[in-house]
Tab-separated table of C-alpha atoms in Angstrom:
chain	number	residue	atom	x	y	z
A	1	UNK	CA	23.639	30.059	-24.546
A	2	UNK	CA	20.899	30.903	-26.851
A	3	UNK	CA	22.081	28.101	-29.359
A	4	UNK	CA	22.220	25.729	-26.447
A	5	UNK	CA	18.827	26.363	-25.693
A	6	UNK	CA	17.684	25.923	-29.302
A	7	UNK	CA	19.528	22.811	-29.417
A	8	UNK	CA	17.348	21.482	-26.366
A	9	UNK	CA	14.185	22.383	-27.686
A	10	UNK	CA	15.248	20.877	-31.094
A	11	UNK	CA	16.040	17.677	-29.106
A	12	UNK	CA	13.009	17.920	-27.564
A	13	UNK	CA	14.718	17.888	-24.296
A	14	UNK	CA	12.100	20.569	-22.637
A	15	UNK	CA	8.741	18.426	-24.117
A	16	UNK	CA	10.641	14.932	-22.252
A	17	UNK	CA	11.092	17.350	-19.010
A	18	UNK	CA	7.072	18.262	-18.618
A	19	UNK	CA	6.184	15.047	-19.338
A	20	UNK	CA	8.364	13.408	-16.958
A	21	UNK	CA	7.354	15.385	-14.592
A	22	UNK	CA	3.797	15.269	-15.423
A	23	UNK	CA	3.862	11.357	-15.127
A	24	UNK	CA	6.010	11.167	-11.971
A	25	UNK	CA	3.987	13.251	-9.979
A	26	UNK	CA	0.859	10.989	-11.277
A	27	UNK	CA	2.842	8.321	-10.383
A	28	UNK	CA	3.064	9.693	-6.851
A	29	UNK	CA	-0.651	10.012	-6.575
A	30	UNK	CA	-1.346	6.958	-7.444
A	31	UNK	CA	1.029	5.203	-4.856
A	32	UNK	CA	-0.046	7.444	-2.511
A	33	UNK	CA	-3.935	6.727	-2.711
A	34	UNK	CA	-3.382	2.637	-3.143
A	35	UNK	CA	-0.709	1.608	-1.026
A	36	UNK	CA	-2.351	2.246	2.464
A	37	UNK	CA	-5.793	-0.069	0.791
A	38	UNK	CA	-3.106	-2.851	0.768
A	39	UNK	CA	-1.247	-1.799	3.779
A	40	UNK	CA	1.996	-1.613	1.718
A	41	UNK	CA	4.840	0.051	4.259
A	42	UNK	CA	5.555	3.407	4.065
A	43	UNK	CA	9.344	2.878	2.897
A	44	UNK	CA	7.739	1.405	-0.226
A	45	UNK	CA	6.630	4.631	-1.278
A	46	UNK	CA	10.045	6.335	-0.624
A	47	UNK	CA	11.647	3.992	-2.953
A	48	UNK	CA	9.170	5.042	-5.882
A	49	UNK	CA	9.991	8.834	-5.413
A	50	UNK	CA	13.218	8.354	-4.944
A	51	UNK	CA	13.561	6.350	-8.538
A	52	UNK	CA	11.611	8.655	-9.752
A	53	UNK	CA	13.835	11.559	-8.623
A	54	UNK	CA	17.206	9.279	-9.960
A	55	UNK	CA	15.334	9.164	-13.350
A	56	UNK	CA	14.458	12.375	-14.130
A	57	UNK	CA	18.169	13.097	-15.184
A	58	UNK	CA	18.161	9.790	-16.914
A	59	UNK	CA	15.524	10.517	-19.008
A	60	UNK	CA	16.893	14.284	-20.067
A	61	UNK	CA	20.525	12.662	-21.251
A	62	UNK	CA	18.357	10.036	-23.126
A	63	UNK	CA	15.760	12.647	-24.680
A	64	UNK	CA	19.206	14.527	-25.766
A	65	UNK	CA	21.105	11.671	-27.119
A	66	UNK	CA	18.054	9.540	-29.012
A	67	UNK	CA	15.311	9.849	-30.721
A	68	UNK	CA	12.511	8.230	-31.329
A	69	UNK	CA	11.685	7.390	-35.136
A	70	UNK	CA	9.266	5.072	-37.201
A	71	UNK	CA	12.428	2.912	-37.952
A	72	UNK	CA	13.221	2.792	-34.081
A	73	UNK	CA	15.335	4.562	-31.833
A	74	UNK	CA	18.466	6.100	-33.480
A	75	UNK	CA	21.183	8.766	-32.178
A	76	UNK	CA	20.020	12.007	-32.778
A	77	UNK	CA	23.286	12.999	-34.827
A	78	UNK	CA	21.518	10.808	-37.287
A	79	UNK	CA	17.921	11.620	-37.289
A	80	UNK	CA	16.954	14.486	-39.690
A	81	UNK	CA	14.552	16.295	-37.014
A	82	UNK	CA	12.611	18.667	-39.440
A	83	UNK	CA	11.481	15.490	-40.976
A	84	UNK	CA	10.259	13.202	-37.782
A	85	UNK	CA	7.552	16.215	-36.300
A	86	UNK	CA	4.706	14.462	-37.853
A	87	UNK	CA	2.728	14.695	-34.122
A	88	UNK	CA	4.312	17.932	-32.649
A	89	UNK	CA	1.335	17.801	-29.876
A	90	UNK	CA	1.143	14.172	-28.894
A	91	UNK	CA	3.306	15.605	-25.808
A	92	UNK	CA	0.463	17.969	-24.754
A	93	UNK	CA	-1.942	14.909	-24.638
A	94	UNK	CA	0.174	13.608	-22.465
A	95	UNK	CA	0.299	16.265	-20.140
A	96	UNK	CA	-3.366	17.472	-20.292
A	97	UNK	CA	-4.505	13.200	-19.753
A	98	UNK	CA	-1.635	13.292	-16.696
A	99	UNK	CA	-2.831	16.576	-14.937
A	100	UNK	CA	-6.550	15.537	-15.239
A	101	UNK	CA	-6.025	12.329	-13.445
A	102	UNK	CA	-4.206	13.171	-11.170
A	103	UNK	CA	-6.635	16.475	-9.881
A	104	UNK	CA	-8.997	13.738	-9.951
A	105	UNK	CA	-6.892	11.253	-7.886
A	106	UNK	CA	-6.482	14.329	-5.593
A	107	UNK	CA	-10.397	15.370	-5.206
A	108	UNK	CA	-10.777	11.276	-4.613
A	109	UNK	CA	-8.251	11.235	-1.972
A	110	UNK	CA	-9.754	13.919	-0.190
A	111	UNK	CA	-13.480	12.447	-0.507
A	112	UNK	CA	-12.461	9.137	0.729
A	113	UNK	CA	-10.925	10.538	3.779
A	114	UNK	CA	-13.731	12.990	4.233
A	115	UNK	CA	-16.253	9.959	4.673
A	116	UNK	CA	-14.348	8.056	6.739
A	117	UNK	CA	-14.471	10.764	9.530
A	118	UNK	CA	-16.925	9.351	11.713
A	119	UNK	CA	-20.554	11.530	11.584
A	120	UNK	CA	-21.475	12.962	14.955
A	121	UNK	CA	-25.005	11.234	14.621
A	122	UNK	CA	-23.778	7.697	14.439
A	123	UNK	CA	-24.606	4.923	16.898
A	124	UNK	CA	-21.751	4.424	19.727
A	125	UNK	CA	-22.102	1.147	18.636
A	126	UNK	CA	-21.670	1.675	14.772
A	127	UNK	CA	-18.644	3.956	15.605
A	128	UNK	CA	-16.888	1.234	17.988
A	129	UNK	CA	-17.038	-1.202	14.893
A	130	UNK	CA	-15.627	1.082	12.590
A	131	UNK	CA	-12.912	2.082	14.481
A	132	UNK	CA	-12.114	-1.243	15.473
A	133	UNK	CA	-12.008	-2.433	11.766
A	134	UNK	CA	-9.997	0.119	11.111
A	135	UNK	CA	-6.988	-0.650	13.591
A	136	UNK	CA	-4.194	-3.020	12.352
A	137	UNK	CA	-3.657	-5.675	14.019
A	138	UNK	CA	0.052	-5.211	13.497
A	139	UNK	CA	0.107	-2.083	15.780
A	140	UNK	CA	1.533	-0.922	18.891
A	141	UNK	CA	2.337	1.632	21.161
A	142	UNK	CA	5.092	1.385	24.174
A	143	UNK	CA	3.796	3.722	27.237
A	144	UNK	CA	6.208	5.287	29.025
A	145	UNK	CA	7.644	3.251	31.689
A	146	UNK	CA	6.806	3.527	35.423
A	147	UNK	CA	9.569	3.854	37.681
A	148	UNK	CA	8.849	1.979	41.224
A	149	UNK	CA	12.360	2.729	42.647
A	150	UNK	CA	12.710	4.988	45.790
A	151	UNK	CA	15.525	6.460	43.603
A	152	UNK	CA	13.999	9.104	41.148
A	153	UNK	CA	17.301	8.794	39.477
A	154	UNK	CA	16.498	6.053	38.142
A	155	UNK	CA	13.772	7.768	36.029
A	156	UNK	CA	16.447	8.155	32.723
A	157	UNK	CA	17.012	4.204	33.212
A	158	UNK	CA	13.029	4.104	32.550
A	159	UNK	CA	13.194	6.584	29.306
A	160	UNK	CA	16.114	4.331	28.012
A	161	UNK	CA	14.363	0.896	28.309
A	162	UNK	CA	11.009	2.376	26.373
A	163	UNK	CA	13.501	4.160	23.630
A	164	UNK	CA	15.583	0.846	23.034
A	165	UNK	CA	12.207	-1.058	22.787
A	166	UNK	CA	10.827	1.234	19.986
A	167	UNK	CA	14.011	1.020	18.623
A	168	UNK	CA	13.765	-2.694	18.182
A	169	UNK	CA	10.182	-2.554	17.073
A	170	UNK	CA	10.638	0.388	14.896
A	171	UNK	CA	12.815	-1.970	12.553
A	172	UNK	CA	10.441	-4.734	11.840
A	173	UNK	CA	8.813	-3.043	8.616
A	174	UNK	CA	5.327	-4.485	8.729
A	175	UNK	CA	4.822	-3.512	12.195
A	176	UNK	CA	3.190	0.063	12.546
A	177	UNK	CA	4.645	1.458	16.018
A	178	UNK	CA	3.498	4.686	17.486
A	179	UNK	CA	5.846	7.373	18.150
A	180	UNK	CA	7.464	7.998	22.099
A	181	UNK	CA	5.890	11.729	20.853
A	182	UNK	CA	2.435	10.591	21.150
A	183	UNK	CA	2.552	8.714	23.439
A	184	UNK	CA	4.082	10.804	26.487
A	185	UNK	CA	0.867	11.930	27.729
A	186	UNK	CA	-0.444	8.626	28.758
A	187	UNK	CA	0.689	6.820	32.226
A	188	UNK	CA	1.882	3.417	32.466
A	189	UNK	CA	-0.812	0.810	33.277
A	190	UNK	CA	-3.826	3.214	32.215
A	191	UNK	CA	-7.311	3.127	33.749
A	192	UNK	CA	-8.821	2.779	30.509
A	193	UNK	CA	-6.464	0.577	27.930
A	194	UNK	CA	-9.398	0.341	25.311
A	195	UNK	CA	-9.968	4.375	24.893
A	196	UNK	CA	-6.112	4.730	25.219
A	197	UNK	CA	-5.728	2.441	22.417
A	198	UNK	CA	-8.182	4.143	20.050
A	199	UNK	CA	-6.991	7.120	20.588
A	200	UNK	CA	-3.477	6.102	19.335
A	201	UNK	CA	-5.185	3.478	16.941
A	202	UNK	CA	-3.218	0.274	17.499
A	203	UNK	CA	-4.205	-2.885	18.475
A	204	UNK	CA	-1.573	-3.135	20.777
A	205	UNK	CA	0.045	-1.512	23.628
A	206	UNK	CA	2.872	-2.456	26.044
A	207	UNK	CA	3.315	-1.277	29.005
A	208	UNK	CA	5.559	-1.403	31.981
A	209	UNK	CA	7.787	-0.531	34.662
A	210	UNK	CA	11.665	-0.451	36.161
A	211	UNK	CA	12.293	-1.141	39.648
A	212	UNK	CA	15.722	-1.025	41.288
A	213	UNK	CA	16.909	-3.002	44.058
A	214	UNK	CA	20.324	-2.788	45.100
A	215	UNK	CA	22.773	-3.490	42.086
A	216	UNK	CA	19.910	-5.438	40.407
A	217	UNK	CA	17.027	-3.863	38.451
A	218	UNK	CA	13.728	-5.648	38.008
A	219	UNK	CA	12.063	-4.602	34.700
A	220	UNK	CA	8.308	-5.918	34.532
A	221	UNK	CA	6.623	-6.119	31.137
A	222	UNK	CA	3.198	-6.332	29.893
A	223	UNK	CA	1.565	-7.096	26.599
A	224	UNK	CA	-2.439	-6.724	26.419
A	225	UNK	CA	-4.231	-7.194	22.989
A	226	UNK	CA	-6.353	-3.778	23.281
């Protein structure tokens, strides 16, 4: 084992590991912090991390097998290594650059989303805008259905219609849709759509209700731009 471990540190298998690492997880900040600017959907980001997970193996048979020379890449079976450490701390520059940006991608983060809390001393008018702007228009949020039937059993028929609609919704990747979660609180056909809205911050809300007459059920559905 203790040759083995040699050996990797000879192949400079450990140095290929921290910087990896070092570089993914930048990597991760950076996605993190840009994609929501450009609304870019959240299974985007999953793909990055997850190649970046795949690689990391990748890159450890790669640092083991090659090497990297001033003639090129060549097999490490055929590289004399006590004679290609010319720069046996260019790896530490790259982890020192990588950590420093990304604390500072993480302090950024945090400032940005620290100033867009809305101040207490703002205008209701200022803070209407702002949240409005804010709000995609590709939002929405199904409220639970309303169920009109003299039959309470009927209630899980209600439950099943609003869970087959998010569903359907929930698979259309540009379209942010609120979770049945959050949205159990609030009735069908609310008083106040607007505040309802804000509070869940879409655009959009749908609303409804199931009515059952006889063998035939009457499902009414409504659409409102909020």
């Amino acid at each position: 084992m203790n040759d083995f471990f040699s050996e990797l540190k000879r192949r400079n298998v450990y140095k290929v590991a921290v910087a990896y690492a070092v570089v993914g997880w930048l990597m991760v900040q950076v996605t993190t912090q840009v994609f929501p600017i450009f609304e870019i959907p959240n299974w985007a980001l999953r793909l990055i991390v997850l190649a970046i997970i795949v690689g990391f193996p990748i890159a450890l048979v790669m640092a083991w097998a090659f090497e990297l020379t001033p003639e090129g890449i060549k097999r490490t079976e055929d590289v004399d290594l006590t004679q290609t450490r010319k720069k046996p701390l260019a790896w530490i520059y790259i982890v020192v650059v990588g950590s420093v940006v990304s604390i500072g991608l993480l302090f950024l983060g945090r400032y940005v989303t620290g100033n867009a809390t809305p101040r207490h001393d703002a205008s209701p008018a200022r803070t209407e805008a702002t949240t409005v702007s804010t709000v995609p228009q590709k939002s929405i949020a199904v409220l639970p259905f309303e169920n009109l039937s003299d039959d309470k059993n009927a209630a899980y028929f209600a439950d099943g219609i609003q869970d087959e609609i998010l569903t359907k919704l929930a698979s259309i990747a540009d379209l942010k849709v609120i979770s049945r979660t959050s949205t159990a609180k609030y009735k069908s056909k609310p008083e106040d759509l607007k505040t309802v809205s804000q509070q869940l911050g879409v655009a959009n809300v749908l609303e409804g209700s199931v009515q059952k007459a006889g063998d035939k059920m009457r499902v009414n559905v409504q659409l409102p731009n909020a």
